């Protein structure tokens, strides 16, 4: 319950790094239970964030999301085809996924579709984090080094190309 609470809390408070909690899940519970508990915790936190944004609207999102992120992602707010954009953005390493969850609450996307897209988009990183945690716990340092290196490479690629990808998605929405 404590782990689920921490995982949910890191969605609510976007500055808490989710990767650390997810690696800890793999370390404590193993790859598959760590993954499952991470998904459940993220889903619980996402439910709160999404429906709070849906209920309280733009003023809440504006208060909790930086102006830069809000401006970059505002193209989804009035789009009926936000799901595909969200899926792509959730797949990008380094993309602020919790921010996407706040913004999703003020889009026309249906909740079930959003939560499906959110979990599918987060699964590769969640699985990698869980495997990393389990590999650390079992002393498989070759896997730890390889996964850590791959994570850094994907994160840097996401960091350098996320704005370009967002612009392409925006251009496709017009």
Short mmCIF file of N, CA and C in Angstrom, two decimals:
data_model
loop_
_atom_site.label_atom_id
_atom_site.label_comp_id
_atom_site.label_asym_id
_atom_site.label_seq_id
_atom_site.Cartn_x
_atom_site.Cartn_y
_atom_site.Cartn_z
N UNK A 1 0.82 -1.20 0.00
CA UNK A 1 0.00 0.00 0.00
C UNK A 1 0.87 1.26 0.00
N UNK A 2 1.97 1.21 0.73
CA UNK A 2 2.87 2.36 0.76
C UNK A 2 3.44 2.59 -0.64
N UNK A 3 3.85 1.52 -1.31
CA UNK A 3 4.40 1.66 -2.65
C UNK A 3 3.35 2.22 -3.60
N UNK A 4 2.14 1.69 -3.56
CA UNK A 4 1.07 2.20 -4.43
C UNK A 4 0.83 3.67 -4.15
N UNK A 5 0.85 4.05 -2.89
CA UNK A 5 0.66 5.45 -2.52
C UNK A 5 1.77 6.34 -3.06
N UNK A 6 3.02 5.87 -2.95
CA UNK A 6 4.15 6.64 -3.49
C UNK A 6 4.05 6.78 -5.01
N UNK A 7 3.66 5.70 -5.66
CA UNK A 7 3.54 5.73 -7.11
C UNK A 7 2.42 6.69 -7.53
N UNK A 8 1.30 6.65 -6.83
CA UNK A 8 0.20 7.56 -7.13
C UNK A 8 0.61 9.01 -6.84
N UNK A 9 1.32 9.21 -5.74
CA UNK A 9 1.74 10.55 -5.34
C UNK A 9 2.68 11.17 -6.37
N UNK A 10 3.56 10.36 -6.96
CA UNK A 10 4.49 10.91 -7.94
C UNK A 10 3.76 11.35 -9.22
N UNK A 11 2.56 10.85 -9.46
CA UNK A 11 1.77 11.35 -10.58
C UNK A 11 1.13 12.69 -10.18
N UNK A 12 0.63 12.76 -8.96
CA UNK A 12 -0.01 13.99 -8.48
C UNK A 12 0.97 15.15 -8.38
N UNK A 13 2.16 14.86 -7.91
CA UNK A 13 3.19 15.89 -7.75
C UNK A 13 4.26 15.61 -8.80
N UNK A 14 4.12 16.30 -9.93
CA UNK A 14 4.91 15.99 -11.12
C UNK A 14 6.41 16.11 -10.92
N UNK A 15 6.87 16.84 -9.91
CA UNK A 15 8.32 16.99 -9.73
C UNK A 15 8.97 15.77 -9.08
N UNK A 16 8.17 14.87 -8.52
CA UNK A 16 8.73 13.63 -7.95
C UNK A 16 9.09 12.71 -9.12
N UNK A 17 10.35 12.29 -9.22
CA UNK A 17 10.74 11.46 -10.36
C UNK A 17 10.15 10.05 -10.28
N UNK A 18 9.30 9.73 -11.25
CA UNK A 18 8.63 8.44 -11.27
C UNK A 18 9.58 7.28 -11.48
N UNK A 19 10.64 7.50 -12.24
CA UNK A 19 11.57 6.42 -12.53
C UNK A 19 12.18 5.81 -11.29
N UNK A 20 12.48 6.64 -10.31
CA UNK A 20 13.08 6.15 -9.06
C UNK A 20 12.10 5.21 -8.35
N UNK A 21 10.84 5.62 -8.29
CA UNK A 21 9.83 4.79 -7.63
C UNK A 21 9.66 3.48 -8.40
N UNK A 22 9.65 3.54 -9.72
CA UNK A 22 9.46 2.33 -10.54
C UNK A 22 10.63 1.36 -10.42
N UNK A 23 11.84 1.88 -10.39
CA UNK A 23 13.02 1.02 -10.18
C UNK A 23 12.93 0.37 -8.81
N UNK A 24 12.51 1.13 -7.82
CA UNK A 24 12.34 0.57 -6.47
C UNK A 24 11.30 -0.55 -6.47
N UNK A 25 10.25 -0.40 -7.26
CA UNK A 25 9.24 -1.46 -7.36
C UNK A 25 9.83 -2.75 -7.89
N UNK A 26 10.66 -2.65 -8.92
CA UNK A 26 11.32 -3.84 -9.45
C UNK A 26 12.29 -4.44 -8.45
N UNK A 27 12.98 -3.59 -7.72
CA UNK A 27 13.93 -4.05 -6.71
C UNK A 27 13.22 -4.81 -5.59
N UNK A 28 12.13 -4.25 -5.12
CA UNK A 28 11.42 -4.82 -3.96
C UNK A 28 10.55 -6.02 -4.35
N UNK A 29 9.83 -5.91 -5.46
CA UNK A 29 8.80 -6.91 -5.80
C UNK A 29 9.16 -7.80 -6.98
N UNK A 30 10.27 -7.54 -7.65
CA UNK A 30 10.60 -8.31 -8.84
C UNK A 30 10.04 -7.64 -10.08
N UNK A 31 10.41 -8.14 -11.23
CA UNK A 31 10.04 -7.50 -12.49
C UNK A 31 8.53 -7.41 -12.65
N UNK A 32 7.83 -8.52 -12.57
CA UNK A 32 6.42 -8.53 -12.95
C UNK A 32 5.50 -7.93 -11.89
N UNK A 33 5.74 -8.24 -10.62
CA UNK A 33 4.93 -7.60 -9.57
C UNK A 33 5.27 -6.11 -9.46
N UNK A 34 6.54 -5.77 -9.63
CA UNK A 34 6.93 -4.36 -9.62
C UNK A 34 6.25 -3.59 -10.74
N UNK A 35 6.20 -4.22 -11.92
CA UNK A 35 5.49 -3.61 -13.05
C UNK A 35 4.01 -3.46 -12.75
N UNK A 36 3.41 -4.52 -12.25
CA UNK A 36 1.97 -4.49 -11.94
C UNK A 36 1.66 -3.42 -10.90
N UNK A 37 2.43 -3.36 -9.83
CA UNK A 37 2.18 -2.37 -8.78
C UNK A 37 2.43 -0.95 -9.29
N UNK A 38 3.41 -0.78 -10.15
CA UNK A 38 3.65 0.54 -10.74
C UNK A 38 2.46 0.96 -11.59
N UNK A 39 1.97 0.05 -12.42
CA UNK A 39 0.81 0.36 -13.27
C UNK A 39 -0.40 0.72 -12.41
N UNK A 40 -0.65 -0.05 -11.37
CA UNK A 40 -1.80 0.23 -10.50
C UNK A 40 -1.64 1.59 -9.82
N UNK A 41 -0.46 1.86 -9.27
CA UNK A 41 -0.22 3.14 -8.61
C UNK A 41 -0.34 4.32 -9.56
N UNK A 42 0.23 4.17 -10.74
CA UNK A 42 0.14 5.24 -11.75
C UNK A 42 -1.31 5.44 -12.18
N UNK A 43 -2.03 4.35 -12.35
CA UNK A 43 -3.44 4.45 -12.72
C UNK A 43 -4.24 5.17 -11.64
N UNK A 44 -3.98 4.85 -10.37
CA UNK A 44 -4.68 5.53 -9.26
C UNK A 44 -4.37 7.03 -9.26
N UNK A 45 -3.10 7.37 -9.37
CA UNK A 45 -2.72 8.78 -9.42
C UNK A 45 -3.29 9.48 -10.63
N UNK A 46 -3.27 8.80 -11.77
CA UNK A 46 -3.80 9.38 -13.00
C UNK A 46 -5.30 9.61 -12.92
N UNK A 47 -6.01 8.70 -12.24
CA UNK A 47 -7.45 8.89 -12.05
C UNK A 47 -7.72 10.18 -11.30
N UNK A 48 -6.98 10.40 -10.22
CA UNK A 48 -7.17 11.61 -9.42
C UNK A 48 -6.84 12.85 -10.26
N UNK A 49 -5.69 12.84 -10.93
CA UNK A 49 -5.25 14.00 -11.71
C UNK A 49 -6.23 14.28 -12.85
N UNK A 50 -6.57 13.26 -13.62
CA UNK A 50 -7.44 13.44 -14.78
C UNK A 50 -8.79 14.00 -14.37
N UNK A 51 -9.41 13.39 -13.36
CA UNK A 51 -10.75 13.84 -12.97
C UNK A 51 -10.73 15.16 -12.20
N UNK A 52 -9.64 15.46 -11.51
CA UNK A 52 -9.52 16.78 -10.88
C UNK A 52 -9.46 17.86 -11.97
N UNK A 53 -8.66 17.58 -13.00
CA UNK A 53 -8.58 18.53 -14.12
C UNK A 53 -9.91 18.62 -14.87
N UNK A 54 -10.57 17.50 -15.01
CA UNK A 54 -11.86 17.49 -15.70
C UNK A 54 -12.89 18.29 -14.90
N UNK A 55 -12.85 18.15 -13.58
CA UNK A 55 -13.81 18.82 -12.71
C UNK A 55 -13.49 20.32 -12.55
N UNK A 56 -12.22 20.63 -12.30
CA UNK A 56 -11.84 22.02 -11.99
C UNK A 56 -11.38 22.80 -13.22
N UNK A 57 -11.08 22.10 -14.31
CA UNK A 57 -10.82 22.74 -15.59
C UNK A 57 -9.47 23.42 -15.74
N UNK A 58 -9.46 24.31 -16.71
CA UNK A 58 -8.25 25.00 -17.11
C UNK A 58 -7.55 25.76 -15.98
N UNK A 59 -8.29 26.42 -15.08
CA UNK A 59 -7.60 27.14 -14.00
C UNK A 59 -6.67 26.22 -13.16
N UNK A 60 -7.11 25.00 -12.87
CA UNK A 60 -6.26 24.07 -12.13
C UNK A 60 -5.03 23.70 -12.94
N UNK A 61 -5.24 23.37 -14.20
CA UNK A 61 -4.13 22.96 -15.06
C UNK A 61 -3.14 24.11 -15.20
N UNK A 62 -3.64 25.31 -15.40
CA UNK A 62 -2.78 26.49 -15.54
C UNK A 62 -1.95 26.72 -14.27
N UNK A 63 -2.54 26.41 -13.13
CA UNK A 63 -1.84 26.60 -11.85
C UNK A 63 -0.73 25.55 -11.66
N UNK A 64 -0.93 24.32 -12.17
CA UNK A 64 -0.01 23.22 -11.88
C UNK A 64 0.97 22.88 -13.01
N UNK A 65 0.69 23.36 -14.21
CA UNK A 65 1.54 23.05 -15.36
C UNK A 65 2.29 24.32 -15.75
N UNK A 66 3.57 24.19 -15.99
CA UNK A 66 4.37 25.37 -16.36
C UNK A 66 3.83 26.00 -17.64
N UNK A 67 3.95 27.31 -17.76
CA UNK A 67 3.46 27.99 -18.97
C UNK A 67 4.07 27.41 -20.26
N UNK A 68 5.35 27.06 -20.20
CA UNK A 68 6.01 26.50 -21.39
C UNK A 68 5.39 25.17 -21.81
N UNK A 69 5.20 24.27 -20.84
CA UNK A 69 4.58 22.98 -21.16
C UNK A 69 3.14 23.15 -21.60
N UNK A 70 2.42 24.04 -20.96
CA UNK A 70 1.03 24.27 -21.32
C UNK A 70 0.92 24.81 -22.75
N UNK A 71 1.81 25.74 -23.08
CA UNK A 71 1.80 26.29 -24.44
C UNK A 71 2.14 25.22 -25.48
N UNK A 72 3.17 24.42 -25.20
CA UNK A 72 3.59 23.36 -26.14
C UNK A 72 2.49 22.34 -26.39
N UNK A 73 1.74 22.01 -25.33
CA UNK A 73 0.78 20.92 -25.42
C UNK A 73 -0.67 21.38 -25.56
N UNK A 74 -0.88 22.67 -25.66
CA UNK A 74 -2.25 23.19 -25.73
C UNK A 74 -2.99 22.78 -27.00
N UNK A 75 -2.27 22.37 -28.03
CA UNK A 75 -2.93 21.95 -29.27
C UNK A 75 -3.88 20.77 -29.04
N UNK A 76 -3.68 20.02 -27.96
CA UNK A 76 -4.52 18.85 -27.70
C UNK A 76 -5.85 19.24 -27.04
N UNK A 77 -5.92 20.43 -26.46
CA UNK A 77 -7.08 20.79 -25.66
C UNK A 77 -8.38 20.76 -26.45
N UNK A 78 -8.38 21.28 -27.65
CA UNK A 78 -9.61 21.34 -28.43
C UNK A 78 -9.65 20.35 -29.58
N UNK A 79 -8.80 19.36 -29.54
CA UNK A 79 -8.73 18.39 -30.62
C UNK A 79 -9.52 17.13 -30.27
N UNK A 80 -10.30 16.67 -31.23
CA UNK A 80 -11.04 15.42 -31.01
C UNK A 80 -10.16 14.21 -31.28
N UNK A 81 -8.94 14.44 -31.78
CA UNK A 81 -8.03 13.34 -32.10
C UNK A 81 -6.78 13.38 -31.24
N UNK A 82 -6.97 13.69 -29.98
CA UNK A 82 -5.84 13.82 -29.06
C UNK A 82 -5.21 12.49 -28.69
N UNK A 83 -5.97 11.39 -28.82
CA UNK A 83 -5.47 10.10 -28.34
C UNK A 83 -4.16 9.69 -29.00
N UNK A 84 -4.08 9.83 -30.33
CA UNK A 84 -2.88 9.38 -31.03
C UNK A 84 -1.70 10.27 -30.64
N UNK A 85 -1.96 11.57 -30.49
CA UNK A 85 -0.90 12.49 -30.06
C UNK A 85 -0.42 12.10 -28.66
N UNK A 86 -1.36 11.80 -27.78
CA UNK A 86 -1.00 11.42 -26.41
C UNK A 86 -0.18 10.12 -26.39
N UNK A 87 -0.58 9.15 -27.20
CA UNK A 87 0.16 7.89 -27.24
C UNK A 87 1.61 8.14 -27.66
N UNK A 88 1.79 8.92 -28.71
CA UNK A 88 3.14 9.22 -29.18
C UNK A 88 3.92 9.94 -28.08
N UNK A 89 3.29 10.91 -27.44
CA UNK A 89 3.98 11.68 -26.41
C UNK A 89 4.30 10.83 -25.18
N UNK A 90 3.41 9.91 -24.82
CA UNK A 90 3.69 9.03 -23.68
C UNK A 90 4.86 8.09 -23.98
N UNK A 91 5.08 7.78 -25.23
CA UNK A 91 6.19 6.89 -25.59
C UNK A 91 7.54 7.59 -25.58
N UNK A 92 7.56 8.92 -25.60
CA UNK A 92 8.82 9.66 -25.67
C UNK A 92 9.48 9.72 -24.29
N UNK A 93 10.68 9.15 -24.17
CA UNK A 93 11.40 9.25 -22.90
C UNK A 93 11.72 10.72 -22.61
N UNK A 94 11.56 11.10 -21.36
CA UNK A 94 11.85 12.48 -20.98
C UNK A 94 10.66 13.42 -21.12
N UNK A 95 9.59 12.93 -21.70
CA UNK A 95 8.37 13.73 -21.82
C UNK A 95 7.69 13.76 -20.45
N UNK A 96 7.24 14.92 -20.00
CA UNK A 96 6.59 14.98 -18.68
C UNK A 96 5.19 14.35 -18.71
N UNK A 97 5.14 13.06 -18.43
CA UNK A 97 3.90 12.30 -18.56
C UNK A 97 2.82 12.73 -17.57
N UNK A 98 3.22 13.15 -16.40
CA UNK A 98 2.24 13.61 -15.42
C UNK A 98 1.59 14.91 -15.90
N UNK A 99 2.37 15.75 -16.56
CA UNK A 99 1.84 16.98 -17.14
C UNK A 99 0.81 16.63 -18.22
N UNK A 100 1.12 15.62 -19.02
CA UNK A 100 0.17 15.17 -20.05
C UNK A 100 -1.15 14.73 -19.41
N UNK A 101 -1.07 14.12 -18.25
CA UNK A 101 -2.27 13.65 -17.56
C UNK A 101 -3.13 14.82 -17.11
N UNK A 102 -2.50 15.87 -16.60
CA UNK A 102 -3.27 17.06 -16.23
C UNK A 102 -3.95 17.66 -17.46
N UNK A 103 -3.20 17.79 -18.54
CA UNK A 103 -3.75 18.40 -19.76
C UNK A 103 -4.84 17.51 -20.35
N UNK A 104 -4.67 16.21 -20.28
CA UNK A 104 -5.68 15.29 -20.82
C UNK A 104 -7.04 15.50 -20.17
N UNK A 105 -7.04 15.89 -18.91
CA UNK A 105 -8.30 16.12 -18.21
C UNK A 105 -9.12 17.25 -18.79
N UNK A 106 -8.50 18.15 -19.53
CA UNK A 106 -9.25 19.26 -20.14
C UNK A 106 -9.39 19.10 -21.65
N UNK A 107 -9.12 17.91 -22.14
CA UNK A 107 -9.33 17.61 -23.56
C UNK A 107 -10.64 16.84 -23.71
N UNK A 108 -11.11 16.69 -24.94
CA UNK A 108 -12.35 15.94 -25.16
C UNK A 108 -12.18 14.42 -25.11
N UNK A 109 -10.97 13.93 -24.85
CA UNK A 109 -10.73 12.48 -24.85
C UNK A 109 -11.58 11.80 -23.77
N UNK A 110 -12.13 10.67 -24.13
CA UNK A 110 -12.92 9.89 -23.17
C UNK A 110 -11.98 9.25 -22.15
N UNK A 111 -12.40 9.21 -20.88
CA UNK A 111 -11.51 8.69 -19.82
C UNK A 111 -10.96 7.29 -20.10
N UNK A 112 -11.79 6.36 -20.50
CA UNK A 112 -11.31 4.99 -20.73
C UNK A 112 -10.25 4.97 -21.82
N UNK A 113 -10.47 5.73 -22.87
CA UNK A 113 -9.48 5.79 -23.96
C UNK A 113 -8.17 6.41 -23.46
N UNK A 114 -8.29 7.46 -22.65
CA UNK A 114 -7.08 8.08 -22.14
C UNK A 114 -6.28 7.12 -21.27
N UNK A 115 -6.96 6.45 -20.34
CA UNK A 115 -6.22 5.56 -19.44
C UNK A 115 -5.61 4.40 -20.20
N UNK A 116 -6.27 3.92 -21.24
CA UNK A 116 -5.70 2.87 -22.08
C UNK A 116 -4.45 3.37 -22.78
N UNK A 117 -4.54 4.54 -23.41
CA UNK A 117 -3.40 5.14 -24.11
C UNK A 117 -2.25 5.41 -23.13
N UNK A 118 -2.59 5.93 -21.97
CA UNK A 118 -1.59 6.27 -20.96
C UNK A 118 -0.81 5.03 -20.53
N UNK A 119 -1.50 3.97 -20.22
CA UNK A 119 -0.82 2.76 -19.75
C UNK A 119 -0.01 2.12 -20.88
N UNK A 120 -0.59 2.02 -22.07
CA UNK A 120 0.16 1.45 -23.21
C UNK A 120 1.42 2.27 -23.48
N UNK A 121 1.28 3.60 -23.47
CA UNK A 121 2.42 4.46 -23.74
C UNK A 121 3.50 4.42 -22.66
N UNK A 122 3.09 4.15 -21.44
CA UNK A 122 4.05 4.09 -20.33
C UNK A 122 4.70 2.72 -20.16
N UNK A 123 4.08 1.67 -20.70
CA UNK A 123 4.55 0.30 -20.44
C UNK A 123 6.02 0.04 -20.77
N UNK A 124 6.52 0.47 -21.94
CA UNK A 124 7.94 0.17 -22.21
C UNK A 124 8.89 0.71 -21.13
N UNK A 125 8.69 1.96 -20.73
CA UNK A 125 9.56 2.54 -19.70
C UNK A 125 9.34 1.88 -18.34
N UNK A 126 8.08 1.57 -18.02
CA UNK A 126 7.79 0.91 -16.75
C UNK A 126 8.44 -0.47 -16.69
N UNK A 127 8.35 -1.21 -17.78
CA UNK A 127 8.97 -2.53 -17.81
C UNK A 127 10.49 -2.42 -17.68
N UNK A 128 11.08 -1.47 -18.41
CA UNK A 128 12.53 -1.28 -18.31
C UNK A 128 12.96 -0.92 -16.90
N UNK A 129 12.21 -0.03 -16.25
CA UNK A 129 12.53 0.37 -14.87
C UNK A 129 12.41 -0.81 -13.91
N UNK A 130 11.38 -1.60 -14.10
CA UNK A 130 11.15 -2.75 -13.23
C UNK A 130 12.26 -3.79 -13.41
N UNK A 131 12.64 -4.03 -14.65
CA UNK A 131 13.74 -4.96 -14.92
C UNK A 131 15.04 -4.43 -14.31
N UNK A 132 15.25 -3.12 -14.43
CA UNK A 132 16.45 -2.50 -13.86
C UNK A 132 16.50 -2.70 -12.35
N UNK A 133 15.38 -2.48 -11.68
CA UNK A 133 15.33 -2.67 -10.24
C UNK A 133 15.59 -4.11 -9.84
N UNK A 134 14.94 -5.04 -10.55
CA UNK A 134 15.12 -6.45 -10.23
C UNK A 134 16.57 -6.89 -10.51
N UNK A 135 17.13 -6.41 -11.61
CA UNK A 135 18.51 -6.77 -11.95
C UNK A 135 19.48 -6.25 -10.90
N UNK A 136 19.21 -5.08 -10.37
CA UNK A 136 20.04 -4.53 -9.30
C UNK A 136 19.95 -5.41 -8.06
N UNK A 137 18.73 -5.80 -7.71
CA UNK A 137 18.51 -6.61 -6.52
C UNK A 137 19.18 -7.98 -6.63
N UNK A 138 19.17 -8.55 -7.82
CA UNK A 138 19.75 -9.89 -8.00
C UNK A 138 21.24 -9.86 -8.33
N UNK A 139 21.80 -8.65 -8.46
CA UNK A 139 23.23 -8.54 -8.74
C UNK A 139 23.59 -8.77 -10.20
N UNK A 140 22.65 -8.67 -11.09
CA UNK A 140 22.92 -8.82 -12.52
C UNK A 140 23.38 -7.47 -13.06
N UNK A 141 24.63 -7.13 -12.79
CA UNK A 141 25.11 -5.80 -13.10
C UNK A 141 25.36 -5.58 -14.59
N UNK A 142 25.50 -6.64 -15.35
CA UNK A 142 25.59 -6.49 -16.80
C UNK A 142 24.27 -5.93 -17.32
N UNK A 143 23.17 -6.50 -16.87
CA UNK A 143 21.85 -6.00 -17.27
C UNK A 143 21.64 -4.58 -16.77
N UNK A 144 22.08 -4.30 -15.56
CA UNK A 144 21.94 -2.95 -14.99
C UNK A 144 22.68 -1.93 -15.86
N UNK A 145 23.90 -2.26 -16.23
CA UNK A 145 24.70 -1.34 -17.04
C UNK A 145 24.06 -1.16 -18.42
N UNK A 146 23.67 -2.26 -19.05
CA UNK A 146 23.07 -2.17 -20.38
C UNK A 146 21.74 -1.40 -20.36
N UNK A 147 20.89 -1.72 -19.39
CA UNK A 147 19.60 -1.00 -19.28
C UNK A 147 19.81 0.46 -18.94
N UNK A 148 20.74 0.75 -18.06
CA UNK A 148 21.02 2.15 -17.71
C UNK A 148 21.54 2.92 -18.91
N UNK A 149 22.45 2.31 -19.65
CA UNK A 149 22.98 2.97 -20.85
C UNK A 149 21.88 3.19 -21.89
N UNK A 150 21.06 2.18 -22.10
CA UNK A 150 19.95 2.32 -23.06
C UNK A 150 18.98 3.40 -22.59
N UNK A 151 18.70 3.44 -21.30
CA UNK A 151 17.80 4.46 -20.76
C UNK A 151 18.34 5.86 -20.99
N UNK A 152 19.62 6.04 -20.75
CA UNK A 152 20.23 7.36 -20.96
C UNK A 152 20.16 7.75 -22.43
N UNK A 153 20.47 6.81 -23.31
CA UNK A 153 20.43 7.09 -24.75
C UNK A 153 19.01 7.47 -25.17
N UNK A 154 18.01 6.66 -24.78
CA UNK A 154 16.62 6.97 -25.15
C UNK A 154 16.15 8.28 -24.53
N UNK A 155 16.56 8.54 -23.29
CA UNK A 155 16.20 9.80 -22.64
C UNK A 155 16.77 10.98 -23.41
N UNK A 156 18.04 10.90 -23.79
CA UNK A 156 18.67 12.00 -24.53
C UNK A 156 18.02 12.19 -25.90
N UNK A 157 17.72 11.09 -26.57
CA UNK A 157 17.02 11.19 -27.86
C UNK A 157 15.67 11.87 -27.66
N UNK A 158 14.93 11.43 -26.65
CA UNK A 158 13.63 12.06 -26.35
C UNK A 158 13.78 13.52 -26.00
N UNK A 159 14.79 13.84 -25.20
CA UNK A 159 15.02 15.22 -24.78
C UNK A 159 15.32 16.12 -25.98
N UNK A 160 16.17 15.63 -26.88
CA UNK A 160 16.57 16.45 -28.02
C UNK A 160 15.50 16.52 -29.12
N UNK A 161 14.66 15.49 -29.24
CA UNK A 161 13.71 15.46 -30.35
C UNK A 161 12.26 15.68 -29.95
N UNK A 162 11.96 15.80 -28.65
CA UNK A 162 10.56 15.90 -28.24
C UNK A 162 9.89 17.16 -28.81
N UNK A 163 10.58 18.28 -28.82
CA UNK A 163 9.97 19.50 -29.35
C UNK A 163 9.69 19.37 -30.85
N UNK A 164 10.60 18.74 -31.57
CA UNK A 164 10.41 18.53 -33.01
C UNK A 164 9.21 17.59 -33.24
N UNK A 165 9.11 16.56 -32.42
CA UNK A 165 7.99 15.62 -32.54
C UNK A 165 6.68 16.33 -32.21
N UNK A 166 6.68 17.15 -31.18
CA UNK A 166 5.47 17.90 -30.81
C UNK A 166 5.06 18.82 -31.96
N UNK A 167 6.01 19.50 -32.58
CA UNK A 167 5.69 20.38 -33.72
C UNK A 167 5.09 19.59 -34.88
N UNK A 168 5.62 18.41 -35.14
CA UNK A 168 5.07 17.57 -36.23
C UNK A 168 3.64 17.14 -35.90
N UNK A 169 3.41 16.78 -34.65
CA UNK A 169 2.05 16.38 -34.23
C UNK A 169 1.11 17.58 -34.36
N UNK A 170 1.57 18.75 -33.91
CA UNK A 170 0.75 19.97 -34.02
C UNK A 170 0.40 20.25 -35.47
N UNK A 171 1.38 20.12 -36.35
CA UNK A 171 1.14 20.40 -37.77
C UNK A 171 0.12 19.42 -38.35
N UNK A 172 0.15 18.19 -37.88
CA UNK A 172 -0.80 17.17 -38.35
C UNK A 172 -2.20 17.38 -37.83
N UNK A 173 -2.35 18.15 -36.76
CA UNK A 173 -3.68 18.38 -36.14
C UNK A 173 -4.44 19.51 -36.80
N UNK A 174 -3.76 20.30 -37.62
CA UNK A 174 -4.41 21.47 -38.23
C UNK A 174 -5.28 21.09 -39.39
#
